[in-house]
PDB file of C-alpha atoms in Angstrom:
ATOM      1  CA  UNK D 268     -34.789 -28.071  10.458  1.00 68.00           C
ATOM      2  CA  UNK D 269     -34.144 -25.185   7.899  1.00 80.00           C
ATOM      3  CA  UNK D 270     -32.145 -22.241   9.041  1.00 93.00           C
ATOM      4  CA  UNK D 271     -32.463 -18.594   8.817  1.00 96.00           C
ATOM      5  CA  UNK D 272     -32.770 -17.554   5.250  1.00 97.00           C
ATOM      6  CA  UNK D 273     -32.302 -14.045   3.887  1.00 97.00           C
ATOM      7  CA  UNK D 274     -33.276 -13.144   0.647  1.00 97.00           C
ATOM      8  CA  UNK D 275     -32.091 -12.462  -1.939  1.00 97.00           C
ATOM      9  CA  UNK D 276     -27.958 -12.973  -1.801  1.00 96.00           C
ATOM     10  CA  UNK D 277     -26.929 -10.085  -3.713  1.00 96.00           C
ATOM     11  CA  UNK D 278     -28.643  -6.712  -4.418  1.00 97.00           C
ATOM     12  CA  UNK D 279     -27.184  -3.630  -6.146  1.00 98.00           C
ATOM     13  CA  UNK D 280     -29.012  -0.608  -5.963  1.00 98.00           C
ATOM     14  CA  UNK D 281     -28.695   2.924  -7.205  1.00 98.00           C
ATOM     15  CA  UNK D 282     -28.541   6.007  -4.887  1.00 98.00           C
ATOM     16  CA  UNK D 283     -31.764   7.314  -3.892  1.00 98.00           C
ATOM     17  CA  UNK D 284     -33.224   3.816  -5.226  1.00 98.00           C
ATOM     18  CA  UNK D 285     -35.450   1.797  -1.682  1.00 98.00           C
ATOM     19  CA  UNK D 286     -34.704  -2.024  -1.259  1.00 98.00           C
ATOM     20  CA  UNK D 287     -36.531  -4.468   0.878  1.00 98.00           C
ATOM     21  CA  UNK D 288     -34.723  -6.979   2.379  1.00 98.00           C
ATOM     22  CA  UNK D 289     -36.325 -10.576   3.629  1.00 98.00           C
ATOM     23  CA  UNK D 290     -35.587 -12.763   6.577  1.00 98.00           C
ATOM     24  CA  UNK D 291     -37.368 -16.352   7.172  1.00 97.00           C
ATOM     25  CA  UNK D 292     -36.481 -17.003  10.557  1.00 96.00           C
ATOM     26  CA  UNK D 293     -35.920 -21.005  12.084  1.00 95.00           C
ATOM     27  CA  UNK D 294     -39.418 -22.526  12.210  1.00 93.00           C
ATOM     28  CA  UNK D 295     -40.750 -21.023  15.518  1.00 91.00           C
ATOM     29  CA  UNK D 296     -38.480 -18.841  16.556  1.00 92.00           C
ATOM     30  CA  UNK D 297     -40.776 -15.556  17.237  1.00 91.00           C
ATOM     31  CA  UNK D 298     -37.514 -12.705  17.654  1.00 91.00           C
ATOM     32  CA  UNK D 299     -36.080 -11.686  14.398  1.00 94.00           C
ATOM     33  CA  UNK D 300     -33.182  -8.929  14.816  1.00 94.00           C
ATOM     34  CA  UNK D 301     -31.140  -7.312  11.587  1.00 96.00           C
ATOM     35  CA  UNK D 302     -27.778  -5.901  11.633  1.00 95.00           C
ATOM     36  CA  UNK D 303     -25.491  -4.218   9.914  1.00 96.00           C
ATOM     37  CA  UNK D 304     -22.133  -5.662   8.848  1.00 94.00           C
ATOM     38  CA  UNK D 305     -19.079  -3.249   7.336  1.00 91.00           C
ATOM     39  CA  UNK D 306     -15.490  -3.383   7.645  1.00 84.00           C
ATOM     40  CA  UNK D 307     -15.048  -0.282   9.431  1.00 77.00           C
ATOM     41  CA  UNK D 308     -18.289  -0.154  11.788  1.00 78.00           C
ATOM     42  CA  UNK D 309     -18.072  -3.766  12.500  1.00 83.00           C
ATOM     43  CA  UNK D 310     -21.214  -5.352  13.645  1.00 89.00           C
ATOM     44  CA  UNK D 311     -24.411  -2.864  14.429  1.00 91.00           C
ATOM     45  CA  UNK D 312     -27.764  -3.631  15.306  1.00 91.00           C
ATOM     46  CA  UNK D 313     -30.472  -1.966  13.460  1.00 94.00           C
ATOM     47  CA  UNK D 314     -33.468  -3.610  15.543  1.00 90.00           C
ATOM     48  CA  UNK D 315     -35.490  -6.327  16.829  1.00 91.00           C
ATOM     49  CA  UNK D 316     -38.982  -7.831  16.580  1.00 93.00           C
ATOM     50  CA  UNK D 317     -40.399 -10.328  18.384  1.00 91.00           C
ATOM     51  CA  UNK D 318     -44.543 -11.134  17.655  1.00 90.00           C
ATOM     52  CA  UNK D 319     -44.591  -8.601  15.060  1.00 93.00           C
ATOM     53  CA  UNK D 320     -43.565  -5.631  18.204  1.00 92.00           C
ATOM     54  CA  UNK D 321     -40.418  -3.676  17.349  1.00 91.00           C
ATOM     55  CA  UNK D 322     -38.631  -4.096  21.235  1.00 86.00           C
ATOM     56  CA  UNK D 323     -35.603  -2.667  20.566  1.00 84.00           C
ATOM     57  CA  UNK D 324     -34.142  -0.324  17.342  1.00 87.00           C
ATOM     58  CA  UNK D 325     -30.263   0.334  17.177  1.00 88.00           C
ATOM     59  CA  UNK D 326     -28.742   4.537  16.428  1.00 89.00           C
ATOM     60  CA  UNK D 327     -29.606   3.889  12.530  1.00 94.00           C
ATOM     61  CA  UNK D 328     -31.594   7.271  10.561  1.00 95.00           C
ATOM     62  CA  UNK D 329     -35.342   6.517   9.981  1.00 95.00           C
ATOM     63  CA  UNK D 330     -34.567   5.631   6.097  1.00 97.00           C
ATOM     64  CA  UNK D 331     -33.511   2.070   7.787  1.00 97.00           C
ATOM     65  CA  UNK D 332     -37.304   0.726   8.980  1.00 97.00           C
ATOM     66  CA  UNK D 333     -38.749  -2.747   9.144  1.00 97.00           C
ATOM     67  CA  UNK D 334     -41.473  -5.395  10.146  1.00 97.00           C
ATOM     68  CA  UNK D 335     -42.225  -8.605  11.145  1.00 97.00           C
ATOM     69  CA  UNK D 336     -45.452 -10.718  10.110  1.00 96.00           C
ATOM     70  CA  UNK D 337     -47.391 -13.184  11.620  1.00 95.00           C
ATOM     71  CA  UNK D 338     -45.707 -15.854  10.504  1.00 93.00           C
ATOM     72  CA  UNK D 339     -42.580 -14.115  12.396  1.00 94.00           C
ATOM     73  CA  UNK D 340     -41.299 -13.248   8.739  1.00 97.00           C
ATOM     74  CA  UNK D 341     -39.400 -10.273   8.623  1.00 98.00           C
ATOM     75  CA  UNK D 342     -38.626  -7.606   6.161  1.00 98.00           C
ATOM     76  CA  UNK D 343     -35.983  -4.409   6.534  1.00 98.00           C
ATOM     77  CA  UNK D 344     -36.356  -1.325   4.228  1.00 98.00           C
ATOM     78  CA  UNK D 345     -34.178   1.562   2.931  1.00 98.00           C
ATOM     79  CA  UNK D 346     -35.117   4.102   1.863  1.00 96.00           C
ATOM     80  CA  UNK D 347     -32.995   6.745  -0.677  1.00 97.00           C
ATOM     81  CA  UNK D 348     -30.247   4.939  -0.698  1.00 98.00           C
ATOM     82  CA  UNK D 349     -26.360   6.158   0.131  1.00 98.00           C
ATOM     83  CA  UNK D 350     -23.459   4.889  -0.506  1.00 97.00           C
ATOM     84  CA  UNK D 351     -22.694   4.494   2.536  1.00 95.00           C
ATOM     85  CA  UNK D 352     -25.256   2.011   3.150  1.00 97.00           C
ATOM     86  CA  UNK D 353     -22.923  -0.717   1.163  1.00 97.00           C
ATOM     87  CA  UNK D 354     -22.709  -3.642   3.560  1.00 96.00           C
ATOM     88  CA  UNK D 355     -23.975  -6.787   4.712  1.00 95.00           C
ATOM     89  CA  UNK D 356     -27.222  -6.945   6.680  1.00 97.00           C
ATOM     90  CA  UNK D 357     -27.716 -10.461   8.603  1.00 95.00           C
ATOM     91  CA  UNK D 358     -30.785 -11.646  10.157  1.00 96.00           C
ATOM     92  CA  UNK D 359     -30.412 -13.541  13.115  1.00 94.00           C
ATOM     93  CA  UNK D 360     -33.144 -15.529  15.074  1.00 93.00           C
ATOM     94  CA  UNK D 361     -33.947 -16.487  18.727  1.00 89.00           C
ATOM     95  CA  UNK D 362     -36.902 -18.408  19.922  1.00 84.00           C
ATOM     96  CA  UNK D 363     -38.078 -16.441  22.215  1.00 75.00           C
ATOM     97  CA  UNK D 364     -36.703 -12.849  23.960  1.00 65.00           C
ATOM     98  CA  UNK D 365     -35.027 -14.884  26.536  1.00 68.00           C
ATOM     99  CA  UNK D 366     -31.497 -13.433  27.859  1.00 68.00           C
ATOM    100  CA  UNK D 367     -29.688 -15.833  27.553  1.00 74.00           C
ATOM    101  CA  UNK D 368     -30.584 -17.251  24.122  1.00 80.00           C
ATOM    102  CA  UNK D 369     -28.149 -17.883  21.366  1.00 86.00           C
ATOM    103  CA  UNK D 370     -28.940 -16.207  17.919  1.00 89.00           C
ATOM    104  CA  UNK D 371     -29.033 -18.044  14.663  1.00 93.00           C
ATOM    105  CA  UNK D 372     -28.094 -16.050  11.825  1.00 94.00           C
ATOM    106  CA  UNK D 373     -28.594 -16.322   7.926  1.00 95.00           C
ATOM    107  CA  UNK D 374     -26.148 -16.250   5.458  1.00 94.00           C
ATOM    108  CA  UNK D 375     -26.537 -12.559   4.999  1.00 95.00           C
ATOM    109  CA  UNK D 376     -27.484 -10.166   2.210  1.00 96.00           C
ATOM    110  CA  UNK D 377     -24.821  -7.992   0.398  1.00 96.00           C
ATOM    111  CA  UNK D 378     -26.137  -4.924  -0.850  1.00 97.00           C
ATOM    112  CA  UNK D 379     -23.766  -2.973  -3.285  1.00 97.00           C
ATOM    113  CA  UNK D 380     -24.970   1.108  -3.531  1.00 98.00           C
ATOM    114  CA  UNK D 381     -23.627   2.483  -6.713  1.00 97.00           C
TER     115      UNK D 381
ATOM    116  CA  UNK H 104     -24.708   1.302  29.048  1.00 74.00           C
ATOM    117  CA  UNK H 105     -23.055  -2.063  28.350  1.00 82.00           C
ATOM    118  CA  UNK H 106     -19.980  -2.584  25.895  1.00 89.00           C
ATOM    119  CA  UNK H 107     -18.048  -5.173  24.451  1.00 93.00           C
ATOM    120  CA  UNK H 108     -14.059  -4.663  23.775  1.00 95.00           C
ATOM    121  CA  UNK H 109     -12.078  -7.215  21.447  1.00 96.00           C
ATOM    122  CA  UNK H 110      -8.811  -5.539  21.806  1.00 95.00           C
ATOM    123  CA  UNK H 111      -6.992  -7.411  18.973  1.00 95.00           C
ATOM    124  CA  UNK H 112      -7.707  -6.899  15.557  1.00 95.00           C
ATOM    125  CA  UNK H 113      -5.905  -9.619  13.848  1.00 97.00           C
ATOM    126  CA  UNK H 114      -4.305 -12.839  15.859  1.00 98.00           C
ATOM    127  CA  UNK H 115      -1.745 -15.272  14.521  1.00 98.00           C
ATOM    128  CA  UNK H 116      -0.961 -18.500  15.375  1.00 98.00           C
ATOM    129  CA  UNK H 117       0.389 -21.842  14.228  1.00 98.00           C
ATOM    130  CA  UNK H 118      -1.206 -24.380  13.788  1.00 98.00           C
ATOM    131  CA  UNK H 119      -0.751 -27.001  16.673  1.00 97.00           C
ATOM    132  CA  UNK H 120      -0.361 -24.065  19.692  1.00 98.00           C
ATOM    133  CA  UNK H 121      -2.859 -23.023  21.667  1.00 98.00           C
ATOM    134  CA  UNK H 122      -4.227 -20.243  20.559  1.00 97.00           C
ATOM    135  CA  UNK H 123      -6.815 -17.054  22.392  1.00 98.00           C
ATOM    136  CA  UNK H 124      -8.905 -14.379  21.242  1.00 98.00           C
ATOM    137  CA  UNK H 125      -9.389 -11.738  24.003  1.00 98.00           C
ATOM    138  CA  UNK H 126     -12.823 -10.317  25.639  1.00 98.00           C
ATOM    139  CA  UNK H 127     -13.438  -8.026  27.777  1.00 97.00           C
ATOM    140  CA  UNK H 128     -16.936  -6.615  28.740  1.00 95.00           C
ATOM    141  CA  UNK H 129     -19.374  -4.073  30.665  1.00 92.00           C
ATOM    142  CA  UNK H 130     -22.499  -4.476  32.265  1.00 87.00           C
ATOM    143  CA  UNK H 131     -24.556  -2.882  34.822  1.00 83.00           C
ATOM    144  CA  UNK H 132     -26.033  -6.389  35.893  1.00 81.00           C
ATOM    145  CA  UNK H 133     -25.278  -9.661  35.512  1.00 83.00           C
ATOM    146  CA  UNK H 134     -23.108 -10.585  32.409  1.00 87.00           C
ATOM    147  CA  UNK H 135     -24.433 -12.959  29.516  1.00 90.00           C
ATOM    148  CA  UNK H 136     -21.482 -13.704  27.293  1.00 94.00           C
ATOM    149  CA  UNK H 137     -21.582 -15.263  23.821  1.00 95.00           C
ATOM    150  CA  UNK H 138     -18.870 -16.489  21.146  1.00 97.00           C
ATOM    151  CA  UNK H 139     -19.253 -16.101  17.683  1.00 96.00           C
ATOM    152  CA  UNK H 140     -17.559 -17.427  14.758  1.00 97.00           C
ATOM    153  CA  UNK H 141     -17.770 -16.314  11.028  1.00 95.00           C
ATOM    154  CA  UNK H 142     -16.258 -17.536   7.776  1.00 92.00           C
ATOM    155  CA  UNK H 143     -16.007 -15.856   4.354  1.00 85.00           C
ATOM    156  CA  UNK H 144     -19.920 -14.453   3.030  1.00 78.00           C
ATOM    157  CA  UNK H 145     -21.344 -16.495   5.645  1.00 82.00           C
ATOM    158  CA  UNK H 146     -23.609 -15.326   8.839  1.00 87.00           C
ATOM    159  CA  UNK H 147     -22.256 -15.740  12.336  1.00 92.00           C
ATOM    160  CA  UNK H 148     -22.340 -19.362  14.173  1.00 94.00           C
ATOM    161  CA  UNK H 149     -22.707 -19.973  17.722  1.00 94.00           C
ATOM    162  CA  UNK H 150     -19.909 -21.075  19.633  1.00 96.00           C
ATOM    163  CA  UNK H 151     -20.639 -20.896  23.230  1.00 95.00           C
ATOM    164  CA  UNK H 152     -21.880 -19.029  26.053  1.00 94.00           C
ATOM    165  CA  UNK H 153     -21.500 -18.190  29.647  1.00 94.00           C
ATOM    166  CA  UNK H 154     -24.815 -17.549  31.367  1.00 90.00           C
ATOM    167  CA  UNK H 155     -23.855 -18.950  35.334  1.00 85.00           C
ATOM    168  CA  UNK H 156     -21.838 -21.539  36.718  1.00 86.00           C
ATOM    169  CA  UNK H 157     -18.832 -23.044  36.185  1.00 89.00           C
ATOM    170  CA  UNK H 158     -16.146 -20.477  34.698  1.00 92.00           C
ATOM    171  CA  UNK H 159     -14.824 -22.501  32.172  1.00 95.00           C
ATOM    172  CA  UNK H 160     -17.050 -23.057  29.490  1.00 96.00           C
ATOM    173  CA  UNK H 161     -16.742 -25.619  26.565  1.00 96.00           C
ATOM    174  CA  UNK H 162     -18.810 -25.137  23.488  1.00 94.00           C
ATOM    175  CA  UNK H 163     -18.251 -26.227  19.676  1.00 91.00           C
ATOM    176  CA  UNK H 164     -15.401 -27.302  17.904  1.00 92.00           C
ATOM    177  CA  UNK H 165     -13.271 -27.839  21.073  1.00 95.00           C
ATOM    178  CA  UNK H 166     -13.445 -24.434  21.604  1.00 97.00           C
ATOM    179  CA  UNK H 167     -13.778 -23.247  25.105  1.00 97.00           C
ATOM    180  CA  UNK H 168     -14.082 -20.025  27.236  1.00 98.00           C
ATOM    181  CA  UNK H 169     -12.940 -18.650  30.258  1.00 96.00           C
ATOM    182  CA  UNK H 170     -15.259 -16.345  32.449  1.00 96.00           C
ATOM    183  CA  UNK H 171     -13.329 -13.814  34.451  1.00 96.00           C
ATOM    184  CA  UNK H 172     -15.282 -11.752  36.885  1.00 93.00           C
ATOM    185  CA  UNK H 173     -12.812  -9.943  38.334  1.00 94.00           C
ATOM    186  CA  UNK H 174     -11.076  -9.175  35.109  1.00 95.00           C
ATOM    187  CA  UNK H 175     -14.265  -8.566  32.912  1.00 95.00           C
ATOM    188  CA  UNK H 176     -13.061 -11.442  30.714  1.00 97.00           C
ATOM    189  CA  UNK H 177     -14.405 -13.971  28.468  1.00 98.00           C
ATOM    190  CA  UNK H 178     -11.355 -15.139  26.397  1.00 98.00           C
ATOM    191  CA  UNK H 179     -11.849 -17.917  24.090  1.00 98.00           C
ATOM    192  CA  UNK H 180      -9.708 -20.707  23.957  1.00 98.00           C
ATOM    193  CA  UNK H 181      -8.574 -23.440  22.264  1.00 98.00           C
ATOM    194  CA  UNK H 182      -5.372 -26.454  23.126  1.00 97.00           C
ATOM    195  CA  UNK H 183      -4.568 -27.033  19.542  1.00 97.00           C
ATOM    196  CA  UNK H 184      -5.529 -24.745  16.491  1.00 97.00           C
ATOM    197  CA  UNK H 185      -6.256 -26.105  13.195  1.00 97.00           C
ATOM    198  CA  UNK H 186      -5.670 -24.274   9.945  1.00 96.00           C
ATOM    199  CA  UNK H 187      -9.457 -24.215   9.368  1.00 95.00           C
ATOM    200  CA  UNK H 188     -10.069 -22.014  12.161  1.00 96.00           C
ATOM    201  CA  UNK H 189      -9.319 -19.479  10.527  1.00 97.00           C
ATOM    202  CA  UNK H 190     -12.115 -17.290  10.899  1.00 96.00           C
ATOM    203  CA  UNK H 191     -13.604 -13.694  12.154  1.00 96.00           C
ATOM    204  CA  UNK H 192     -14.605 -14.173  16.158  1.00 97.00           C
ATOM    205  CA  UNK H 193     -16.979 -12.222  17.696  1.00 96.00           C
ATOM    206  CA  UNK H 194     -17.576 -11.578  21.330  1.00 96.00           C
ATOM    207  CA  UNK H 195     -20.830 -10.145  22.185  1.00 94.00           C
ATOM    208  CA  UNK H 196     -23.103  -9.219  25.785  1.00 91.00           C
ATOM    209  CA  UNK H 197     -26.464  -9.319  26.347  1.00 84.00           C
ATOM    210  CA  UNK H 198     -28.227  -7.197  29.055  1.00 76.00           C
ATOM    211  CA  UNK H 199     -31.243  -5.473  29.292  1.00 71.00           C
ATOM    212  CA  UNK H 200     -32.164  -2.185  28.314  1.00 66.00           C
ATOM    213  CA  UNK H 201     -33.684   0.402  30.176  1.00 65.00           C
ATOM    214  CA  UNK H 202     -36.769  -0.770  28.535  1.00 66.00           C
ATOM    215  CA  UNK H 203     -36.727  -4.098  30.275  1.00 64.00           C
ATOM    216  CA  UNK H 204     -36.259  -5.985  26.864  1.00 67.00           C
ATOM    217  CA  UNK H 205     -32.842  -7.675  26.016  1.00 69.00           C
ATOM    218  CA  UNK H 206     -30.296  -5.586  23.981  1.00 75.00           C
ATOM    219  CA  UNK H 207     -27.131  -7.708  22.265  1.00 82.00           C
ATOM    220  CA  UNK H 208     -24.035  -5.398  21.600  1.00 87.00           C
ATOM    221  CA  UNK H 209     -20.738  -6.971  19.656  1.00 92.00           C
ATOM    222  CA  UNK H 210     -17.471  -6.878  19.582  1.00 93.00           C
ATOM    223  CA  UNK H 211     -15.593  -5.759  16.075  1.00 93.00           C
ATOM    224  CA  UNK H 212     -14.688  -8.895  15.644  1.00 95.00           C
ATOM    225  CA  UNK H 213     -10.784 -10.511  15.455  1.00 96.00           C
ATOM    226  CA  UNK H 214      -9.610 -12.146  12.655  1.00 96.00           C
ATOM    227  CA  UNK H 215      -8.065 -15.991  13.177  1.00 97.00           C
ATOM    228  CA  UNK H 216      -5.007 -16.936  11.650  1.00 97.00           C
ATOM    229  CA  UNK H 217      -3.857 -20.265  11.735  1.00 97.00           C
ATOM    230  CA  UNK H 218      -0.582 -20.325   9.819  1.00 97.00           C
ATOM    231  CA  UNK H 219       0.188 -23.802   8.594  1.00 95.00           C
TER     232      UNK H 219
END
């Protein structure tokens, strides 16, 4: 069975610039949640989908947005960039909403703001 | 509103001892604990969790857990550490928010090292 797969690896951007992040989650797993990865924040949620319904959204500005499809595909946007935004986002996935379900993550994309 | 403390940033052992990366954790209802484990540009791997039941939980890589209700604990264990794990650890609790839909806060993570 494939895992969770994040595209693409490595982004650099430009302040201001938008990027679009994708997340394939395991083959049916229906929740899809991002997060945010930096050294000095640690690990943050940004939000979670599950059958294309945003159920839960972390403390992050409205730049940081995103969807899921109905093939439980999932995409995360920012908007005008900062520099601040530097970090790695990871997808994780869950088959269901269930409490006390383990997450699957993906490898993780690293986005450089320059 | 639940919370997640990992009150060591960096832990060193050798390799051979025993070795434990603290937990501790708040909830307003019933606690669902979860081990993480994550190596250099990689995602986070599941370890183990501790939904109900026995306190001592065992989960990958002969890594096990120790539930702690009266201590708000959920330190992970292991008898023997090898030099490959070496790793970031993250603790993390998942509860319900007050939206009736499951919420997952982390820990910062400790850092693993298993000193040859």
């Amino acid at each position: 069975k494939a895992g969770v797969t994040q595209t693409p690896r490595y982004l650099i951007k430009t302040r201001g610039q938008q990027v679009t992040l994708s997340c394939s989650p395991i083959s049916g797993h229906r929740s899809v949640s991002w997060y945010q990865q930096t050294p000095g924040q640690g690990l943050q949620f940004l939000f979670e989908y599950f059958s294309e319904t945003q159920r839960n959204k972390g403390n992050f500005p409205g730049r940081f947005s995103g969807r899921q499809f109905s093939n439980s595909r999932s995409e995360m946007n920012v908007s005008t960039l900062e520099l601040g935004d530097s970090a790695l986002y990871l997808c994780a996935s869950s088959p269901d909403t269930g409490i006390d379900t383990e997450a699957f993550f993906g490898q993780g994309t690293r986005l450089t703001v320059v | 509103a639940q919370s997640v403390a990992q009150p060591e940033d960096q832990v060193n052992v050798a390799e051979g001892n025993p070795l434990t990366v603290k937990c501790t954790y708040s909830v307003s209802g019933n606690p669902y604990l979860f081990w993480y484990v994550q190596y250099p540009n990689r995602g986070l791997q599941f370890l183990l969790k501790y939904i109900t039941g026995d306190n001592l939980v065992k989960g990958s890589y002969g890594f096990e857990a120790e539930f702690n209700k009266s201590q708000t604990s959920f330190h992970l264990k292991k008898p023997s550490a090898l030099v490959s794990d070496s790793a970031l650890y993250f603790c993390a609790v998942r509860d319900l928010n007050s939206g009736g839909y499951q919420k997952v806060t982390f820990g910062t993570g400790t850092k693993l090292q298993v000193i040859p």
